[in-house]
Amino acid sequence: MTITEIANAAGVSIATVSRYLNKGPVKEETRKKLEGIILKLNYVPESIAHHIVNSPTQSIVVLTHSLSNYYTMEFAETVNEEYTKRNIAYYIGCSTNISTEYKYLMDLISRGTDGIIIHDPAMDQTQVDIYNQISENHVPIVLVHSFPIDFAYNTITVDQNIGMKKAMQHMLGLGHKKIAFVRGAIGYSFDLKEHIWRDEVKKSGVEPEKEDCLKISNSDDETGVAQTHKAVIDYFNTGNRPSIIFTCNDIMALGTLQALHELGLSVPDDISLMSHDNTVISTALGLTCVDMKTRSVAKGAIDLLDYAMHGNDTTPRHISITPELVLRTSVIYAK
Amino acid sequence: MTITEIANAAGVSIATVSRYLNKGPVKEETRKKLEGIILKLNYVPESIAHHIVNSPTQSIVVLTHSLSNYYTMEFAETVNEEYTKRNIAYYIGCSTNISTEYKYLMDLISRGTDGIIIHDPAMDQTQVDIYNQISENHVPIVLVHSFPIDFAYNTITVDQNIGMKKAMQHMLGLGHKKIAFVRGAIGYSFDLKEHIWRDEVKKSGVEPEKEDCLKISNSDDETGVAQTHKAVIDYFNTGNRPSIIFTCNDIMALGTLQALHELGLSVPDDISLMSHDNTVISTALGLTCVDMKTRSVAKGAIDLLDYAMHGNDTTPRHISITPELVLRTSVIYAK
DNA sequence: ATGAAAGCGCTAACAG
DNA sequence: CTGTTAGCGCTTTCAT
């Protein structure tokens, strides 16, 4: 079904149909006729052809590395709310590693996507040239929680240093000495958190034990829960008795909770638990945690993208949001 | 950056460049030259122009009604895994109501999307004509968990009747008489479950009380948790003392758990809890529940779409998957 | 192996 | 207010 067919059916030229479609000046009579025909023929414009001549495609996409993660989803959802309001087509792509991220990016720019938000980009410093290649194709991109590097993109992150420091000071301040630290195996933000954990423990005068740092190989979905569960059980079975456990995300908190329950330890009476991200899981379970302020981050990302898409100033901007502690009932004084 | 520019730079015709790009016959020498130029000029093909002449766009999208829902996300993720393997661009759109669902659908077919999977479609019988309109545009669509109607689409669902019956029989069989039923305010599948709850309770010889059916207005994210929490507290404050609570999804289970905790009731010692969907939350919390077999459903949806996209037989197919009970520790004999 | 030219569905001057 | 026409970036005969 093309514009030509409906032009023929109406006995007018394709230009008139196009004008009608684009709300240009058309005589009332013609308008009525076209309206009827389009309805009857069930015509849907081929936007692909529209956009080959009229560049913006009215589409924004968020690329993320995981779908089964509340923290990611809360981000995607906030963005969705905004673009739904604006009536622009918004889609989510999920790239689980560097190579699919690259493929997605190529697909998106070749599709003429108007703007791209990459949440937790998989690429790091060694792949900067790829980002540069993309930037040469003039697609506005904003990086959310990217590795820290000064390059030609708009970026927004929460300052995880501050968040983690606040968390450590909170725990240490309550008298905790042996703080188990549960992290994912690979990832810049895990490294950063571990570093601060190590640092602050040291500063408090005790030497961080190697075994107190538990690395979970898969951490986003129920297998992450299971892996954490196992790691925590093993950790206790080796004789470790921390007064508090800190988990780098809520999925790990879930696995930890499960393990604790199995070990007959209740939170916070027998042991404290602190988490990170403040997803619905922390809310629901009453876990004290670091709030990633996902909604603020999402709003900021949208602002940056607006700026990149519509502003006339092309210098990249960088936003850093300060995370805050959410105090609930899962952390109490060390016994 | 267009094919023309690279043709000029290489001193060949655009036809040759096109041939090179499409792996057609090109002399080794020309090939080498083009390869270099394309790399240097950072050329990315304009797939929009490609697909105006060469229809398939190599893209599949899943439309869903919510992003902050593990059950939905597990579905989206399973589909993602499959299409990533196949190297086809896969995106997710989120339409929160009938009107945005319609807009999305129009956007997708006008973009030339190759196939669409609608998970939990918002439309019901009264909007069937919209689906028909779409079907006339020849875009393969499969409906997942749609309302039950015989029309020209491929559909796949789990038989929630069976699942809910199994759940009721399990609870009733353990001697529970007053079963609180927690559902979302609006939705076909909630209605269906309530109907069976009512039916089975009646069959067991007791009259279902109006107050035992709690309706939660928002049920997908943390506000759903909060709403459920409040509703359950109110319910108990009115003097109700069920021996078990059944929740229609895990978000509601979370809210219920929170309320129970606040009321000083522990699961399953003081009260039993059974949920629906078997997301990571049920797994982690050890909740007995109805497993929606999301991964099987996702695989089935992909099969149906393959069939619709590549098969030569156009008669719609329908798959019904039987849900199963997952017995964990949250449900015990009624006291 | 390569180039010229037509055409995909649509928009945007430009005439009338 | 409407029709004619050129052209968006690409593919695809058809010649050469």
XYZ file of C-alpha atoms in Angstrom, chain A residues 107-271:
165
model
C 22.554 -1.035 13.519
C 21.192 2.017 15.270
C 23.196 4.588 13.448
C 22.511 2.887 10.151
C 18.804 2.977 10.979
C 19.030 6.700 11.509
C 18.178 6.648 15.177
C 17.949 10.206 16.437
C 19.593 9.634 19.769
C 21.174 6.845 21.759
C 21.565 6.419 25.477
C 23.995 3.721 26.520
C 23.390 2.523 30.014
C 26.405 0.840 31.585
C 28.422 0.658 28.370
C 30.465 -2.500 27.969
C 33.298 -0.736 26.201
C 36.198 0.648 28.107
C 39.203 2.854 27.437
C 40.691 0.414 24.963
C 37.716 0.754 22.672
C 37.399 4.504 22.662
C 38.131 4.604 18.952
C 34.859 2.838 18.330
C 32.982 5.573 20.104
C 34.906 8.077 18.094
C 33.951 6.333 14.906
C 30.356 6.654 15.942
C 30.689 10.259 16.885
C 31.890 10.957 13.370
C 28.531 9.732 12.194
C 26.905 12.536 14.131
C 24.542 10.480 16.204
C 23.958 12.088 19.575
C 24.953 9.686 22.315
C 24.943 9.903 26.049
C 26.833 7.487 28.221
C 25.381 6.519 31.563
C 27.726 5.117 34.175
C 30.565 4.813 31.739
C 34.162 4.358 32.720
C 35.636 7.707 33.681
C 37.414 9.222 30.725
C 37.490 12.595 29.149
C 36.210 12.226 25.673
C 33.778 13.756 23.314
C 30.564 12.394 24.808
C 27.999 13.584 27.178
C 28.165 11.474 30.273
C 26.225 11.072 33.456
C 27.077 8.936 36.446
C 26.529 8.729 40.107
C 29.689 9.178 42.024
C 30.027 5.661 43.306
C 33.108 6.645 45.231
C 31.089 8.896 47.445
C 28.260 6.390 47.755
C 30.547 3.586 48.741
C 32.453 5.789 51.154
C 29.211 6.800 52.817
C 28.258 3.157 53.089
C 31.587 2.188 54.619
C 31.521 5.036 57.078
C 28.013 4.110 58.112
C 28.962 0.506 58.782
C 32.270 1.323 60.406
C 30.613 4.036 62.473
C 28.264 1.470 63.955
C 31.215 -0.526 65.151
C 31.429 -3.203 62.489
C 34.911 -4.648 62.106
C 34.570 -7.697 59.911
C 32.603 -6.539 56.909
C 32.017 -9.167 54.243
C 31.990 -7.633 50.791
C 30.011 -9.347 48.030
C 30.710 -8.273 44.462
C 30.338 -9.450 40.862
C 33.364 -11.022 39.260
C 33.936 -8.499 36.502
C 33.150 -4.851 36.162
C 34.537 -1.419 36.643
C 32.049 -0.424 39.313
C 32.729 -3.582 41.317
C 36.437 -2.851 41.234
C 35.827 0.672 42.390
C 33.658 -0.439 45.280
C 36.087 -3.102 46.349
C 38.873 -0.604 46.326
C 37.024 1.680 48.697
C 35.928 -1.193 50.899
C 39.566 -2.246 51.213
C 40.724 1.313 51.795
C 38.223 2.215 54.444
C 38.620 -1.032 56.315
C 42.340 -0.400 56.385
C 41.849 3.166 57.555
C 39.740 1.863 60.405
C 42.771 -0.019 61.571
C 42.020 -3.556 60.546
C 43.523 -5.421 57.621
C 40.890 -6.549 55.057
C 40.975 -10.309 54.694
C 41.082 -11.794 51.221
C 38.309 -14.235 52.086
C 35.964 -11.427 53.141
C 35.657 -10.385 49.521
C 33.268 -12.745 47.761
C 33.226 -12.690 43.974
C 30.035 -13.831 42.278
C 30.496 -14.816 38.679
C 26.968 -14.129 37.459
C 24.967 -11.524 39.222
C 21.940 -10.255 37.363
C 19.231 -12.850 37.553
C 18.164 -15.858 39.561
C 21.400 -17.652 38.779
C 23.069 -14.701 40.481
C 20.889 -15.317 43.507
C 21.899 -18.969 43.521
C 25.575 -18.219 43.068
C 25.544 -15.720 45.893
C 23.678 -18.142 48.077
C 26.329 -20.772 47.543
C 29.217 -18.367 48.044
C 27.835 -17.107 51.335
C 27.169 -20.616 52.639
C 30.732 -21.604 51.723
C 32.062 -18.492 53.361
C 30.347 -19.273 56.645
C 31.263 -22.922 56.441
C 34.899 -21.899 56.340
C 34.359 -20.441 59.754
C 33.920 -16.777 58.896
C 31.620 -14.771 61.155
C 31.219 -11.206 59.898
C 28.981 -8.844 61.842
C 27.692 -7.389 58.607
C 27.552 -8.260 54.930
C 27.632 -5.649 52.210
C 26.313 -6.655 48.788
C 26.992 -4.705 45.605
C 23.451 -5.135 44.343
C 20.058 -6.323 45.441
C 20.195 -9.616 43.602
C 23.183 -10.511 45.708
C 21.330 -9.295 48.776
C 18.554 -11.728 47.936
C 20.997 -14.620 47.667
C 22.685 -13.577 50.874
C 19.385 -13.362 52.707
C 18.500 -16.827 51.520
C 21.804 -18.218 52.736
C 21.493 -16.458 56.087
C 18.025 -17.858 56.537
C 19.341 -21.324 55.849
C 22.136 -20.799 58.345
C 19.574 -19.840 60.938
C 20.778 -16.275 61.163
C 18.213 -13.523 61.155
C 18.668 -9.950 59.977
C 19.386 -7.701 61.782
C 19.294 -9.531 65.115
C 22.080 -11.967 64.357
C 23.785 -10.188 61.513
